[in-house]
Amino acid sequence: MLAESLERIAGEEGRLQAQIERCISTLRADANQCQIRGEGRRAVELFERSYSLFLRLGDEERATIAWIRSADCRRILGYPEEAEKRLAAAQRTAERLDSAVLRGHVARARSALATDSGRLEEADRLVVEAAHWHGLAGQPQQQAMCLAGLGSRYVAIGRLDEAEALLSQARAVFEDINELMVGRIEAILGSLSRARGEAERARAHLEAALR
């Protein structure tokens, strides 16, 4: 009888967990769409609900990623101090869990905050830090996104050699897994070549971007 009761309880817990996972998946998808559409307050609400559900599952790492996303939404809505408080809490969790994944996400979010306030050197340092942590966490796409973003900014301010190295690294990662990002990087490399006065290379990159 005891064994049967335990099996029934385990089955019920499994079904509940599956239901929660499905609910989280829907919430996160809706939150992402709200953020894309500029519906920041709704996105914050949905990310916070995801955070609570992840905690209910005992998944503190994914809960904290949702919390970081909510912080980024608060930044976009014009509440940088609140965003920083949320990120400070996320940083403490990242250190307690010794999570390279969370350290990478926190560094990227803090880089955006630094950029918004004009602290560009700090923003660059944080992007490099984020790329480092994402690399340690075995997240090549996240790492490449950091490199591509920094490379794009370097093109804009004329640090062309550094930009080319970063963009080439990112392109190599995306080559077989994300055609859209390869195209975007080719377009940026086209702008870089044009800034150098290399018309033929610029044309070749822009043609590659349109394939």
CSV table of C-alpha atoms in Angstrom, one decimal:
chain,number,residue,atom,x,y,z
A,1,MET,CA,0.0,0.0,0.0
A,2,LEU,CA,2.8,2.4,0.9
A,3,ALA,CA,4.6,1.7,-2.3
A,4,GLU,CA,1.4,2.3,-4.3
A,5,SER,CA,0.8,5.6,-2.5
A,6,LEU,CA,4.3,6.8,-3.2
A,7,GLU,CA,4.0,5.9,-6.8
A,8,ARG,CA,0.7,7.8,-7.1
A,9,ILE,CA,2.2,10.9,-5.3
A,10,ALA,CA,5.2,10.7,-7.6
A,11,GLY,CA,3.0,10.5,-10.7
A,12,GLU,CA,0.9,13.5,-9.5
A,13,GLU,CA,4.1,15.5,-8.8
A,14,GLY,CA,5.4,14.6,-12.3
A,15,ARG,CA,2.2,15.8,-13.9
A,16,LEU,CA,2.2,19.0,-11.9
A,17,GLN,CA,5.8,19.7,-12.9
A,18,ALA,CA,5.0,19.1,-16.6
A,19,GLN,CA,2.0,21.5,-16.3
A,20,ILE,CA,4.2,24.2,-14.6
A,21,GLU,CA,6.9,23.7,-17.3
A,22,ARG,CA,4.2,24.2,-20.1
A,23,CYS,CA,2.9,27.3,-18.3
A,24,ILE,CA,6.4,28.7,-18.0
A,25,SER,CA,7.1,28.1,-21.7
A,26,THR,CA,4.0,30.1,-22.6
A,27,LEU,CA,4.8,32.9,-20.2
A,28,ARG,CA,8.3,33.3,-21.5
A,29,ALA,CA,7.2,33.3,-25.1
A,30,ASP,CA,4.5,35.9,-24.3
A,31,ALA,CA,7.1,38.0,-22.3
A,32,ASN,CA,9.6,37.9,-25.2
A,33,GLN,CA,6.9,39.1,-27.6
A,34,CYS,CA,5.8,41.9,-25.2
A,35,GLN,CA,9.4,43.0,-24.9
A,36,ILE,CA,9.8,43.1,-28.7
A,37,ARG,CA,6.6,45.1,-29.1
A,38,GLY,CA,7.7,47.6,-26.4
A,39,GLU,CA,5.1,46.4,-23.9
A,40,GLY,CA,7.6,46.7,-21.1
A,41,ARG,CA,5.3,46.6,-18.1
A,42,ARG,CA,3.5,43.5,-19.3
A,43,ALA,CA,6.8,41.9,-20.0
A,44,VAL,CA,8.0,42.6,-16.5
A,45,GLU,CA,4.8,41.0,-15.1
A,46,LEU,CA,5.2,37.9,-17.2
A,47,PHE,CA,8.9,37.5,-16.4
A,48,GLU,CA,8.2,37.8,-12.7
A,49,ARG,CA,5.5,35.1,-12.9
A,50,SER,CA,8.0,32.9,-14.7
A,51,TYR,CA,10.5,33.6,-11.9
A,52,SER,CA,8.0,32.5,-9.3
A,53,LEU,CA,7.1,29.3,-11.1
A,54,PHE,CA,10.8,28.4,-11.7
A,55,LEU,CA,11.3,28.8,-7.9
A,56,ARG,CA,8.3,26.5,-7.3
A,57,LEU,CA,10.1,23.9,-9.5
A,58,GLY,CA,13.3,24.4,-7.5
A,59,ASP,CA,15.2,25.7,-10.5
A,60,GLU,CA,16.9,28.8,-9.1
A,61,GLU,CA,19.2,29.3,-12.1
A,62,ARG,CA,16.4,29.6,-14.6
A,63,ALA,CA,14.4,31.7,-12.1
A,64,THR,CA,17.3,34.1,-11.9
A,65,ILE,CA,17.5,34.4,-15.7
A,66,ALA,CA,13.8,35.4,-15.7
A,67,TRP,CA,14.6,37.9,-12.9
A,68,ILE,CA,17.5,39.4,-15.0
A,69,ARG,CA,15.1,39.7,-18.0
A,70,SER,CA,12.7,41.6,-15.8
A,71,ALA,CA,15.5,43.9,-14.7
A,72,ASP,CA,16.4,44.6,-18.3
A,73,CYS,CA,12.7,45.5,-19.0
A,74,ARG,CA,12.8,47.9,-16.0
A,75,ARG,CA,15.9,49.5,-17.5
A,76,ILE,CA,14.1,50.0,-20.9
A,77,LEU,CA,11.1,51.5,-19.1
A,78,GLY,CA,13.4,54.1,-17.6
A,79,TYR,CA,14.0,52.8,-14.1
A,80,PRO,CA,17.8,52.2,-14.0
A,81,GLU,CA,18.1,52.2,-10.2
A,82,GLU,CA,15.5,49.5,-9.8
A,83,ALA,CA,17.1,47.5,-12.6
A,84,GLU,CA,20.5,47.8,-10.8
A,85,LYS,CA,18.9,46.5,-7.6
A,86,ARG,CA,17.5,43.5,-9.3
A,87,LEU,CA,20.8,42.8,-11.0
A,88,ALA,CA,22.7,43.1,-7.7
A,89,ALA,CA,20.4,40.4,-6.3
A,90,ALA,CA,20.9,38.3,-9.4
A,91,GLN,CA,24.7,38.7,-9.0
A,92,ARG,CA,24.6,37.5,-5.4
A,93,THR,CA,22.6,34.4,-6.6
A,94,ALA,CA,25.1,33.8,-9.4
A,95,GLU,CA,28.0,33.9,-6.9
A,96,ARG,CA,26.2,31.7,-4.4
A,97,LEU,CA,25.4,29.1,-7.1
A,98,ASP,CA,28.8,29.6,-8.7
A,99,SER,CA,27.0,29.8,-12.1
A,100,ALA,CA,28.9,31.0,-15.1
A,101,VAL,CA,25.6,31.2,-17.0
A,102,LEU,CA,24.1,33.7,-14.5
A,103,ARG,CA,27.4,35.7,-14.3
A,104,GLY,CA,27.2,36.0,-18.1
A,105,HIS,CA,23.6,37.2,-18.2
A,106,VAL,CA,24.2,39.7,-15.3
A,107,ALA,CA,27.3,41.1,-17.0
A,108,ARG,CA,25.4,41.6,-20.3
A,109,ALA,CA,22.5,43.3,-18.5
A,110,ARG,CA,24.9,45.6,-16.6
A,111,SER,CA,26.6,46.5,-19.8
A,112,ALA,CA,23.3,47.8,-21.2
A,113,LEU,CA,22.8,49.9,-18.1
A,114,ALA,CA,26.3,51.3,-18.4
A,115,THR,CA,25.8,52.1,-22.1
A,116,ASP,CA,22.5,54.0,-21.3
A,117,SER,CA,24.3,56.2,-18.8
A,118,GLY,CA,27.3,56.9,-21.1
A,119,ARG,CA,29.8,54.8,-19.3
A,120,LEU,CA,31.1,53.2,-22.5
A,121,GLU,CA,34.4,51.9,-21.3
A,122,GLU,CA,32.7,50.1,-18.4
A,123,ALA,CA,30.0,48.8,-20.9
A,124,ASP,CA,32.8,47.3,-23.1
A,125,ARG,CA,34.5,45.7,-20.2
A,126,LEU,CA,31.2,44.1,-19.1
A,127,VAL,CA,30.5,42.7,-22.5
A,128,VAL,CA,34.0,41.1,-22.6
A,129,GLU,CA,33.3,39.7,-19.2
A,130,ALA,CA,29.9,38.4,-20.3
A,131,ALA,CA,31.5,36.7,-23.4
A,132,HIS,CA,34.1,35.1,-21.0
A,133,TRP,CA,31.4,33.6,-18.7
A,134,HIS,CA,29.2,32.5,-21.6
A,135,GLY,CA,32.2,30.7,-23.1
A,136,LEU,CA,33.0,29.0,-19.8
A,137,ALA,CA,29.3,28.0,-19.5
A,138,GLY,CA,29.4,26.3,-22.9
A,139,GLN,CA,27.1,28.8,-24.6
A,140,PRO,CA,28.8,29.7,-27.9
A,141,GLN,CA,25.8,31.6,-29.3
A,142,GLN,CA,25.5,33.8,-26.3
A,143,GLN,CA,29.3,34.4,-26.4
A,144,ALA,CA,29.2,35.2,-30.1
A,145,MET,CA,26.3,37.7,-29.6
A,146,CYS,CA,28.5,39.6,-27.1
A,147,LEU,CA,31.4,39.6,-29.5
A,148,ALA,CA,29.2,40.8,-32.4
A,149,GLY,CA,27.6,43.5,-30.4
A,150,LEU,CA,31.0,44.9,-29.2
A,151,GLY,CA,32.4,44.5,-32.8
A,152,SER,CA,29.5,46.6,-34.1
A,153,ARG,CA,30.1,49.3,-31.6
A,154,TYR,CA,33.8,49.4,-32.4
A,155,VAL,CA,33.0,49.9,-36.1
A,156,ALA,CA,30.9,52.9,-35.2
A,157,ILE,CA,33.8,54.5,-33.2
A,158,GLY,CA,36.5,53.6,-35.7
A,159,ARG,CA,38.3,50.8,-33.9
A,160,LEU,CA,38.2,48.8,-37.1
A,161,ASP,CA,41.0,46.2,-36.6
A,162,GLU,CA,39.6,45.2,-33.2
A,163,ALA,CA,36.1,45.2,-34.7
A,164,GLU,CA,37.1,42.9,-37.5
A,165,ALA,CA,38.7,40.4,-35.1
A,166,LEU,CA,35.6,40.3,-32.9
A,167,LEU,CA,33.1,40.1,-35.8
A,168,SER,CA,35.2,37.3,-37.5
A,169,GLN,CA,35.1,35.3,-34.3
A,170,ALA,CA,31.4,35.7,-34.0
A,171,ARG,CA,30.8,34.9,-37.6
A,172,ALA,CA,32.7,31.6,-37.2
A,173,VAL,CA,30.5,30.6,-34.4
A,174,PHE,CA,27.3,31.4,-36.2
A,175,GLU,CA,28.4,29.9,-39.5
A,176,ASP,CA,26.5,26.6,-39.2
A,177,ILE,CA,23.9,27.5,-36.6
A,178,ASN,CA,22.4,30.9,-37.3
A,179,GLU,CA,22.2,32.2,-40.9
A,180,LEU,CA,20.4,35.3,-39.8
A,181,MET,CA,23.3,36.4,-37.6
A,182,VAL,CA,25.8,35.5,-40.3
A,183,GLY,CA,24.0,37.9,-42.6
A,184,ARG,CA,23.9,40.7,-40.1
A,185,ILE,CA,27.6,40.3,-39.4
A,186,GLU,CA,28.4,40.3,-43.1
A,187,ALA,CA,26.5,43.6,-43.4
A,188,ILE,CA,28.5,45.1,-40.5
A,189,LEU,CA,31.8,43.8,-42.1
A,190,GLY,CA,30.6,45.6,-45.3
A,191,SER,CA,30.3,48.9,-43.4
A,192,LEU,CA,33.8,48.2,-41.9
A,193,SER,CA,35.3,47.7,-45.3
A,194,ARG,CA,33.6,50.8,-46.6
A,195,ALA,CA,35.1,52.8,-43.8
A,196,ARG,CA,38.5,51.6,-44.8
A,197,GLY,CA,37.9,52.5,-48.4
A,198,GLU,CA,37.9,48.9,-49.5
A,199,ALA,CA,35.1,49.1,-52.0
A,200,GLU,CA,35.4,45.6,-53.5
A,201,ARG,CA,35.5,43.9,-50.0
A,202,ALA,CA,32.6,46.0,-48.9
A,203,ARG,CA,30.6,44.9,-51.9
A,204,ALA,CA,31.5,41.2,-51.3
A,205,HIS,CA,30.3,41.4,-47.7
A,206,LEU,CA,27.1,43.1,-48.6
A,207,GLU,CA,26.3,40.6,-51.3
A,208,ALA,CA,27.0,37.8,-48.8
A,209,ALA,CA,24.6,39.5,-46.4
A,210,LEU,CA,21.8,39.3,-48.9
A,211,ARG,CA,22.2,35.6,-49.7
